[in-house]
Short mmCIF file of C-alpha atoms in Angstrom, two decimals:
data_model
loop_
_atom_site.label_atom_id
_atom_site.label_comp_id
_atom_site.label_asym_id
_atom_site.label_seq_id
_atom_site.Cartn_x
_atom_site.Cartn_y
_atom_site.Cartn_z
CA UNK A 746 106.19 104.14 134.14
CA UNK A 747 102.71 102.32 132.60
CA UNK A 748 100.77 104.11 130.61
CA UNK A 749 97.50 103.24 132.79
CA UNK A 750 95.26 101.39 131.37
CA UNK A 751 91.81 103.40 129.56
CA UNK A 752 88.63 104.00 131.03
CA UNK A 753 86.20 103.56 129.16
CA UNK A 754 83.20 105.44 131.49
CA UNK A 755 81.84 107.98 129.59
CA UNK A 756 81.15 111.54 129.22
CA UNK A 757 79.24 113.37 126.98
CA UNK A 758 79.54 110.55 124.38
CA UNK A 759 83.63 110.38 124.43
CA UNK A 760 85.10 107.77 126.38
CA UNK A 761 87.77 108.91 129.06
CA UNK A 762 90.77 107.02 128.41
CA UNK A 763 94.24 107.88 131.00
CA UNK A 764 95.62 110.95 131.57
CA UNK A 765 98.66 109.77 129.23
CA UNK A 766 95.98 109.59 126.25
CA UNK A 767 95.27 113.40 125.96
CA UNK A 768 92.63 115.19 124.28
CA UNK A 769 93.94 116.79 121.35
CA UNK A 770 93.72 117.53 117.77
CA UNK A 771 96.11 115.06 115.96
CA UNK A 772 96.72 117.45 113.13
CA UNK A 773 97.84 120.13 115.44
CA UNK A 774 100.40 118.68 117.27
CA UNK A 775 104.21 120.09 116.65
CA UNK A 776 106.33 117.58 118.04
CA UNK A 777 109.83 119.47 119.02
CA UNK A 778 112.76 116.88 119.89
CA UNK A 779 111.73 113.36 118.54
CA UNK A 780 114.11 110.78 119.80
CA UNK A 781 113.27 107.19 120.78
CA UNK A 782 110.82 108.47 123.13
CA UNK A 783 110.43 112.62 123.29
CA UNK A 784 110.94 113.77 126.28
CA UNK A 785 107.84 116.26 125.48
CA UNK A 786 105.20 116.51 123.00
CA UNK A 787 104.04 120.17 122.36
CA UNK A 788 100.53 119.60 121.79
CA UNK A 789 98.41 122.98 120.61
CA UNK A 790 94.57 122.55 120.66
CA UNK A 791 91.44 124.28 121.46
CA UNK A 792 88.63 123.58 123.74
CA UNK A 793 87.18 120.45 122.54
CA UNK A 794 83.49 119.86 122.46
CA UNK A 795 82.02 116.61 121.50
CA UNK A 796 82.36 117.41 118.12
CA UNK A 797 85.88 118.11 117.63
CA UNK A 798 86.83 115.06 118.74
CA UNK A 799 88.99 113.77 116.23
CA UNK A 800 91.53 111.98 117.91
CA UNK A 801 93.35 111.38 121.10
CA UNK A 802 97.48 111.82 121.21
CA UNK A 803 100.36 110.25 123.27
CA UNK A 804 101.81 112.67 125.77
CA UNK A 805 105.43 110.91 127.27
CA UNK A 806 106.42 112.94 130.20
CA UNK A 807 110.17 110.89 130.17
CA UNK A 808 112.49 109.05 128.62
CA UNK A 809 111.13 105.93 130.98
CA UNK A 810 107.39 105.72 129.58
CA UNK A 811 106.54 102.12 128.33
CA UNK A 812 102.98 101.08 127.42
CA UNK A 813 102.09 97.65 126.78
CA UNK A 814 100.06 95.37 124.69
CA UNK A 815 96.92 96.50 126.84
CA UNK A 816 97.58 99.93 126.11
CA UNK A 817 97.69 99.48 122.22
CA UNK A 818 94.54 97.22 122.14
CA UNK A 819 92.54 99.82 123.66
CA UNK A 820 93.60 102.99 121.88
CA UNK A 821 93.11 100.70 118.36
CA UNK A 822 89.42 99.26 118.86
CA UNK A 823 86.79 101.28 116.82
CA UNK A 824 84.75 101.49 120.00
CA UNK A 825 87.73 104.24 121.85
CA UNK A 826 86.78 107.04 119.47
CA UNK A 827 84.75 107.78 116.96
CA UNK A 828 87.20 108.67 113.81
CA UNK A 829 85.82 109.87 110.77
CA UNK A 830 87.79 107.16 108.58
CA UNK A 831 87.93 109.72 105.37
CA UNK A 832 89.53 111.81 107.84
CA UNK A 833 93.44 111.38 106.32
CA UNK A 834 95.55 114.00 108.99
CA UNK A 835 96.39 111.65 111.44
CA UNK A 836 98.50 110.05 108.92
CA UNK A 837 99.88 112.61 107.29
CA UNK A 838 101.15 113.96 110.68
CA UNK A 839 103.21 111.18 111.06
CA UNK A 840 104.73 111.50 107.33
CA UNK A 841 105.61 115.10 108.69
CA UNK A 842 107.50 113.64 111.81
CA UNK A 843 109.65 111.84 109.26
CA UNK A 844 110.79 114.84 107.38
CA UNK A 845 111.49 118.13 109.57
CA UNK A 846 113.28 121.07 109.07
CA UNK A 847 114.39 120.87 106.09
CA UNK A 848 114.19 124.64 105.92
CA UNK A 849 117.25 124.49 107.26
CA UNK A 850 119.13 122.78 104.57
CA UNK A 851 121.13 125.96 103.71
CA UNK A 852 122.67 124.82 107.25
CA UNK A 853 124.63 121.65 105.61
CA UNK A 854 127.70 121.90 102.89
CA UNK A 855 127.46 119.06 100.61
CA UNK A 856 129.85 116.55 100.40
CA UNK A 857 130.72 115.60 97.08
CA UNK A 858 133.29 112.79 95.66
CA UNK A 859 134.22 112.68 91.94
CA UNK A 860 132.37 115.54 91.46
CA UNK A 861 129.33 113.47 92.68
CA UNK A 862 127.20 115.00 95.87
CA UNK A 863 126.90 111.93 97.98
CA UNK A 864 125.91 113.54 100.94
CA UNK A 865 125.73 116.82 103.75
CA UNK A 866 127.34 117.92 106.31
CA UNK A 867 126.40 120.84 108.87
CA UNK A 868 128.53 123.52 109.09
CA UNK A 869 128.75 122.72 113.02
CA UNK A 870 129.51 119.32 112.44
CA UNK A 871 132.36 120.37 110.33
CA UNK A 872 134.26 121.69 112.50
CA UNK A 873 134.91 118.19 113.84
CA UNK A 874 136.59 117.54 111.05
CA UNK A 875 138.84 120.28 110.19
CA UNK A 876 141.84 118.58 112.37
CA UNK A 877 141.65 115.29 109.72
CA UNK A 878 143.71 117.54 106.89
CA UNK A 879 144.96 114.15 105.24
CA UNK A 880 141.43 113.04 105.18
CA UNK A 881 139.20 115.69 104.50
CA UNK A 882 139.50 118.77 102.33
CA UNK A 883 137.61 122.34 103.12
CA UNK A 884 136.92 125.35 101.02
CA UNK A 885 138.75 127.83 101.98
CA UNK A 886 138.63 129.73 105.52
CA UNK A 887 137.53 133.00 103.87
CA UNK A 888 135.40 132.18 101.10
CA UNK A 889 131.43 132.07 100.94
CA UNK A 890 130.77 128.85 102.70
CA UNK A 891 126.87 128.96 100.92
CA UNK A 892 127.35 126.66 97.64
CA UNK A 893 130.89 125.14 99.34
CA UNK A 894 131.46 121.70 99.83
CA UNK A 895 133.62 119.25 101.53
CA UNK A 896 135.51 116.37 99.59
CA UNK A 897 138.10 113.67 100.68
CA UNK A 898 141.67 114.23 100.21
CA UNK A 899 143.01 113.38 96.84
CA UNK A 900 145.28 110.62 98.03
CA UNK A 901 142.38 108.67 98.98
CA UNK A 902 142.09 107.75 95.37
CA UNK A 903 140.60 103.97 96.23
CA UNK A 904 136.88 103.16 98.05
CA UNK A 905 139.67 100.79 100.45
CA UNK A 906 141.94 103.49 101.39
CA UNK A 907 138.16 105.86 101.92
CA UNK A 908 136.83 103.20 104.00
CA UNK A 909 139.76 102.96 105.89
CA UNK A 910 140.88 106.50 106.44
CA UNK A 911 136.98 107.62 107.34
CA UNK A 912 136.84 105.04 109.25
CA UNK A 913 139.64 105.92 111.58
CA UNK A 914 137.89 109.35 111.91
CA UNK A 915 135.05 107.64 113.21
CA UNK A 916 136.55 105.94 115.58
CA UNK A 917 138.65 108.84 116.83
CA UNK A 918 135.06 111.17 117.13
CA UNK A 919 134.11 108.55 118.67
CA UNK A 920 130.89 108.12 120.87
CA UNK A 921 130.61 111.48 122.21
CA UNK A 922 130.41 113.03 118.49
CA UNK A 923 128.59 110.10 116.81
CA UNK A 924 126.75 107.72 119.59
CA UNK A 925 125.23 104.43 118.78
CA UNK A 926 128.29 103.20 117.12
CA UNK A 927 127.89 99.94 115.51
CA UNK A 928 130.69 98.51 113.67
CA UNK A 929 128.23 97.52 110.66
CA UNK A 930 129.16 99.65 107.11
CA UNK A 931 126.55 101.53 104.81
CA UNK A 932 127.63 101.72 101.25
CA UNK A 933 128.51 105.96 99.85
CA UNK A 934 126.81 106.21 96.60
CA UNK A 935 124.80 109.17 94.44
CA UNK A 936 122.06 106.75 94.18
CA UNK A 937 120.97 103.38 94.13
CA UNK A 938 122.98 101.02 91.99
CA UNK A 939 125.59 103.70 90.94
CA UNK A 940 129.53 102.78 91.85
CA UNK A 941 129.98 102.84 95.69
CA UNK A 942 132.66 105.50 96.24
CA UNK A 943 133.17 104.20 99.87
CA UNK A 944 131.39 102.56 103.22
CA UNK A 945 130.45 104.57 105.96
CA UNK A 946 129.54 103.12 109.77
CA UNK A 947 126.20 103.01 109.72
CA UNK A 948 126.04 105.57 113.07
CA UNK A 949 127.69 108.05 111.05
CA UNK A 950 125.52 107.76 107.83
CA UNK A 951 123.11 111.12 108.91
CA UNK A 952 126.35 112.93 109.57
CA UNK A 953 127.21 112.87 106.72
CA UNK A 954 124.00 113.10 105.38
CA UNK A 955 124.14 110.14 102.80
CA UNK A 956 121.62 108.39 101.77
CA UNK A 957 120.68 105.06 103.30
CA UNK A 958 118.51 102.18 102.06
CA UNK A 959 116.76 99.32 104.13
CA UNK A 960 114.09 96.88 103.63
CA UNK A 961 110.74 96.94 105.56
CA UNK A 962 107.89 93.79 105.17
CA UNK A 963 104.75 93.85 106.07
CA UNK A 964 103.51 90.10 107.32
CA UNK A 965 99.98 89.80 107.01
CA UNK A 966 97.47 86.74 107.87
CA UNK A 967 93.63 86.58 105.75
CA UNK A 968 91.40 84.76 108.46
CA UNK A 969 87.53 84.37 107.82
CA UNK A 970 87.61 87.58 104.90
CA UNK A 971 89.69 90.02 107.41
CA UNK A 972 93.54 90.77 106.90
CA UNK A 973 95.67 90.78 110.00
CA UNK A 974 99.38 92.36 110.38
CA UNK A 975 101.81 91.00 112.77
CA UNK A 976 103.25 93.97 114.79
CA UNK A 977 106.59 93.64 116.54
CA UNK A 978 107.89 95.63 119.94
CA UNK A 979 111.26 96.48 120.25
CA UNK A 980 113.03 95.60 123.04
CA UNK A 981 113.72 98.00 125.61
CA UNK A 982 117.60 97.61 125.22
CA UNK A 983 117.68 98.87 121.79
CA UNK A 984 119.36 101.96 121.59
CA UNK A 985 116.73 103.29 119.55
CA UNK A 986 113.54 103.55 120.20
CA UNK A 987 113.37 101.41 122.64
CA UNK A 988 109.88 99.79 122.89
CA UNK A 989 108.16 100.92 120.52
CA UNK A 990 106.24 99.16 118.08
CA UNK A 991 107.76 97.64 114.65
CA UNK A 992 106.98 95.86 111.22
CA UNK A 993 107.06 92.27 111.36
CA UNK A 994 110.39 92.64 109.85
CA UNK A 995 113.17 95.49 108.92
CA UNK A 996 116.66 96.11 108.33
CA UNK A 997 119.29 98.04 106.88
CA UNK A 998 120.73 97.48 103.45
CA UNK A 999 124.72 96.73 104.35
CA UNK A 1000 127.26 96.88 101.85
CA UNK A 1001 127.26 93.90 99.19
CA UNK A 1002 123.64 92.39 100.29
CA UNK A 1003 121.18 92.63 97.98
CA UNK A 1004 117.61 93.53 99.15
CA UNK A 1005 115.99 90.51 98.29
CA UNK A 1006 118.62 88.55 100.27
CA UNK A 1007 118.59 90.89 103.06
CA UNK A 1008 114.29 90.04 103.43
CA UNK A 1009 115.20 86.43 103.52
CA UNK A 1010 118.21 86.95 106.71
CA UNK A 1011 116.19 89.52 108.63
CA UNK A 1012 113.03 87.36 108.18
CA UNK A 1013 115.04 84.20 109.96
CA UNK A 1014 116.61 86.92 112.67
CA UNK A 1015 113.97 89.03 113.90
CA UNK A 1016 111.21 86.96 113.03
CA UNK A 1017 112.23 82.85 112.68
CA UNK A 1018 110.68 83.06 109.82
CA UNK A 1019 112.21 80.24 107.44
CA UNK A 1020 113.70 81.02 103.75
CA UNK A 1021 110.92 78.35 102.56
CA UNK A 1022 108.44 81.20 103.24
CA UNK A 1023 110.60 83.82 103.43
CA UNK A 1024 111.65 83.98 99.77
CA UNK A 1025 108.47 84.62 98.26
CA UNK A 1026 107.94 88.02 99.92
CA UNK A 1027 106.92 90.51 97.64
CA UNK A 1028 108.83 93.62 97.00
CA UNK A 1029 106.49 96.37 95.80
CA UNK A 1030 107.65 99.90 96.00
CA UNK A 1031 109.66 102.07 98.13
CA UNK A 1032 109.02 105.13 100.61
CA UNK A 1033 111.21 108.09 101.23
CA UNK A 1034 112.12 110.71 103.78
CA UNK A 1035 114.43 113.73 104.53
CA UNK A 1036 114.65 114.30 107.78
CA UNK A 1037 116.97 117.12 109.59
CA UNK A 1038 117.51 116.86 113.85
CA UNK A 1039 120.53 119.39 114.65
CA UNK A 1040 124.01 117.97 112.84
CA UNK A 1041 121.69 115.21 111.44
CA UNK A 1042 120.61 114.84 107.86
CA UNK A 1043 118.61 111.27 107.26
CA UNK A 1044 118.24 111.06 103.50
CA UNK A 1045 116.12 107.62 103.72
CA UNK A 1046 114.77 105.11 100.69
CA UNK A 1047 112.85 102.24 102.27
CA UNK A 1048 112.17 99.07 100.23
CA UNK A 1049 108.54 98.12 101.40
CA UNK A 1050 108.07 94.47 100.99
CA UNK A 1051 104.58 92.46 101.82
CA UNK A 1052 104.54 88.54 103.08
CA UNK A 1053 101.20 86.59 102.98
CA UNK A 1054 101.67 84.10 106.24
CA UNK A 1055 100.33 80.92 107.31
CA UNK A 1056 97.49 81.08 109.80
CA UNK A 1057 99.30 79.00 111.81
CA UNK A 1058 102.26 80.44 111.74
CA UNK A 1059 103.91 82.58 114.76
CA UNK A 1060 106.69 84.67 114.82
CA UNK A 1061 109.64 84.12 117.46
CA UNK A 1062 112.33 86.83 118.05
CA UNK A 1063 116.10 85.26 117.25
CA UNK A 1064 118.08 88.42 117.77
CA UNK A 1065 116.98 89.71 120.70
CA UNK A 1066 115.82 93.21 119.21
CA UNK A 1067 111.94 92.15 119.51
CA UNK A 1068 110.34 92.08 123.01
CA UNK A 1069 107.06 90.13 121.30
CA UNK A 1070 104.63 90.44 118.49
CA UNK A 1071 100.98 90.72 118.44
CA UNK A 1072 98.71 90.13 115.63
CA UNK A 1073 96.14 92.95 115.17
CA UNK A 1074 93.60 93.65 112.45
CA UNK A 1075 94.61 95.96 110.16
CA UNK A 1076 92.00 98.49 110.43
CA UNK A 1077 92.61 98.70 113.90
CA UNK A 1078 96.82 99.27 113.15
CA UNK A 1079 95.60 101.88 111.35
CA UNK A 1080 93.65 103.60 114.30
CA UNK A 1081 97.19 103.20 116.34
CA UNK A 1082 98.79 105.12 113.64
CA UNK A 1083 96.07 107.75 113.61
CA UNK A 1084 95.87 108.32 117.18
CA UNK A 1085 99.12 107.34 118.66
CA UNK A 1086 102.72 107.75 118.37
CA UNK A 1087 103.47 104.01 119.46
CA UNK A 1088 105.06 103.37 116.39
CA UNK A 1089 108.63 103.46 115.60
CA UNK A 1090 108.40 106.68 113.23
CA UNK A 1091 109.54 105.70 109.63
CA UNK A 1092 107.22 102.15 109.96
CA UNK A 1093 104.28 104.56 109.81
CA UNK A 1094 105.19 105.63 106.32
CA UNK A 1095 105.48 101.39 105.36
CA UNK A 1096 101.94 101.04 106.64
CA UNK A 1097 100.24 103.69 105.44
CA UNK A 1098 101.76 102.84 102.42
CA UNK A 1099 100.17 98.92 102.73
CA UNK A 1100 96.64 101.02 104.01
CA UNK A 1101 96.71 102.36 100.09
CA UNK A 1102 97.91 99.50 98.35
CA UNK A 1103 94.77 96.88 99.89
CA UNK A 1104 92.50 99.69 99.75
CA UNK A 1105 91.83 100.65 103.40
CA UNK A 1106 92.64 104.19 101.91
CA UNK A 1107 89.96 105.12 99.35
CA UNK A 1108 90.49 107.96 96.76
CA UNK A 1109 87.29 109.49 98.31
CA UNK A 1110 89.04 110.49 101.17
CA UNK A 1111 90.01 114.15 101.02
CA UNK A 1112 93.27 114.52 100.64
CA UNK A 1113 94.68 110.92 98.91
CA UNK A 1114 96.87 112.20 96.54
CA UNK A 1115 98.45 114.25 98.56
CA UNK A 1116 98.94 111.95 101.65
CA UNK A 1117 100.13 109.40 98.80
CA UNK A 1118 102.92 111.61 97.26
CA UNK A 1119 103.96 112.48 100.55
CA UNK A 1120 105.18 108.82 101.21
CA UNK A 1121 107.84 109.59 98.70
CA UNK A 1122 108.87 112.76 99.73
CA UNK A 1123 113.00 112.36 100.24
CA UNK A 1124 115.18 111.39 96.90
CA UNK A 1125 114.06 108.35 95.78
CA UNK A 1126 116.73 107.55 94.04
#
């Protein structure tokens, strides 16, 4: 169903915009279940007069909401609301969708290999598990499970023989225990550039609660003084978050591909963007997230990148993972990710984290150093 498109009669000063686009107070919202499109929002707000508007939030009511290209235009221009731009909640809401529940880590035994914790596991997830007594190895059925932790069996001396023999667990769980299977390996390591104990299908990585890496890039245009990002939309066949909006350009970090190498192949697949401009993209920093959603544990390192494009430049799709792009100003992305929840969650954190670093986020806003040590707030290591 379309989100219909905004009215923009108005009443008492605050434009009405379609029933979809709520009144609410961004920085009240508790979102419960947030999957590639929540079935439900919770929203909790009081009457609003025409002074507490702050901002207006996306309500889905199912799985089959879309909105389009219209949609986004129209919630992003200046004229929809009138934000207070020092105003930082609406983005630090969306850091918070990126890392919930952690309260409940004491849910999770950590999974440890050479005396190394490369990952959790919850307790219910476990039990999956228990069957595999050649692969995995428990603590025993009567001791304090708080402070336990699962390791591999010690024949599986060799990151092959791991690979192989987790692997085959994988496949026997198969899509019922761990859905979205997709036959592409994540590398089991303490942290980044320490010795990779084993690979993992990627599906499986926030099952076992390791940590995963991937590369995001911004791709930005200057026209006339004003900076421009290009904004992808998933298709509506990917598994996840299916039509939502994108960077220009992301990926995973697969075994044995280094970061600046993965840039340069996603670039070409998602975005036809050659390796002649490609390979000067600029890597500068990371972002980081835990994140807990019933047996999963995401434990997530981004490596933000930024690309200065040609004006005349125009991203095509290769892959079939990108419905289309759009190039928007990027004080008007930043409305989007203030008032909406149109963007694929963890791209949030990559933009906010471009808003500070070409100073569309001001250290006079209330609350900057806080928002900006939130964008690291998993293991960044």
């Amino acid at each position: 169903m379309r989100i219909e498109p905004a009215l923009m009669a108005r009443s008492g000063g605050i434009p009405q915009l379609s029933h979809r686009l709520i009144d609410s107070l961004a920085f009240r919202f508790t979102a419960k279940a947030f999957r590639a499109f929540p079935k439900a929002l919770t929203t909790s707000f009081p009457v609003r007069s025409t002074q507490q508007a702050f901002h207006k939030v996306l309500t889905y009511a199912s799985d089959d909401d879309v909105f389009t290209w219209d949609d986004v235009v129209r919630i992003s221009k200046p004229e929809t609301l009138s934000d207070d731009t020092s105003d930082l909640r609406g983005y630090s809401e969306k850091i918070k969708i990126c890392n919930r529940r952690l309260e409940s880590q004491s849910e999770f035994l950590s999974f440890v290999i050479e005396d190394q914790i490369v990952g959790y596991i919850h307790k219910g997830f476990a039990e999956n598990l228990r069957s595999f007594k050649d692969v995995f190895t428990f603590p025993p059925e009567n001791s304090n499970s708080n402070g336990s932790s699962i390791t591999l069996h010690s024949s599986l001396s060799t990151a092959e023989d791991r690979t192989r023999a987790v692997g085959d667990v994988i496949k026997s769980l198969g899509e019922e225990h761990i859905p979205g299977i997709r036959n592409e390996l994540y590398p089991v390591t303490s942290s980044f550039g320490a010795p990779i104990f084993f690979s993992l299908e990627r599906a499986a990585a926030p099952y076992f609660g390791i940590k995963a890496y991937g590369v995001q890039m911004n791709g930005y245009v200057e026209k006339d003084g004003k900076k421009f990002l290009w904004i992808g939309k998933r298709s509506q066949q990917k598994t996840t978050y299916p039509g939502m909006l994108d960077q220009l350009v992301a990926g995973g970090l697969p075994h044995g591909v280094a970061c600046g190498d993965n840039v340069v192949k996603e670039c070409e697949e998602e975005a036809g963007i050659p390796s002649s401009i490609s390979s000067v993209a600029i890597p500068v920093g990371a972002v980081s997230y835990m994140d807990i959603d019933g047996y999963r544990y995401k434990r997530d390192v981004l490596f933000c990148y930024d690309l200065k494009l040609p004006e005349s430049f125009t991203p095509k799709n290769q892959d079939g993972e990108v419905e289309s792009f759009k190039l928007i100003p990027v004080t008007d992305v930043a409305n989007i990710i203030q008032r909406t929840q149109f963007f694929k969650p963890n791209c949030s954190l990559v933009i906010i984290d471009f808003l500070f670093r070409h100073g569309y986020i001001r250290p006079e806003c209330f609350g900057y150093l806080d928002l900006l040590q939130s964008l690291r707030s998993g293991d960044c290591s």
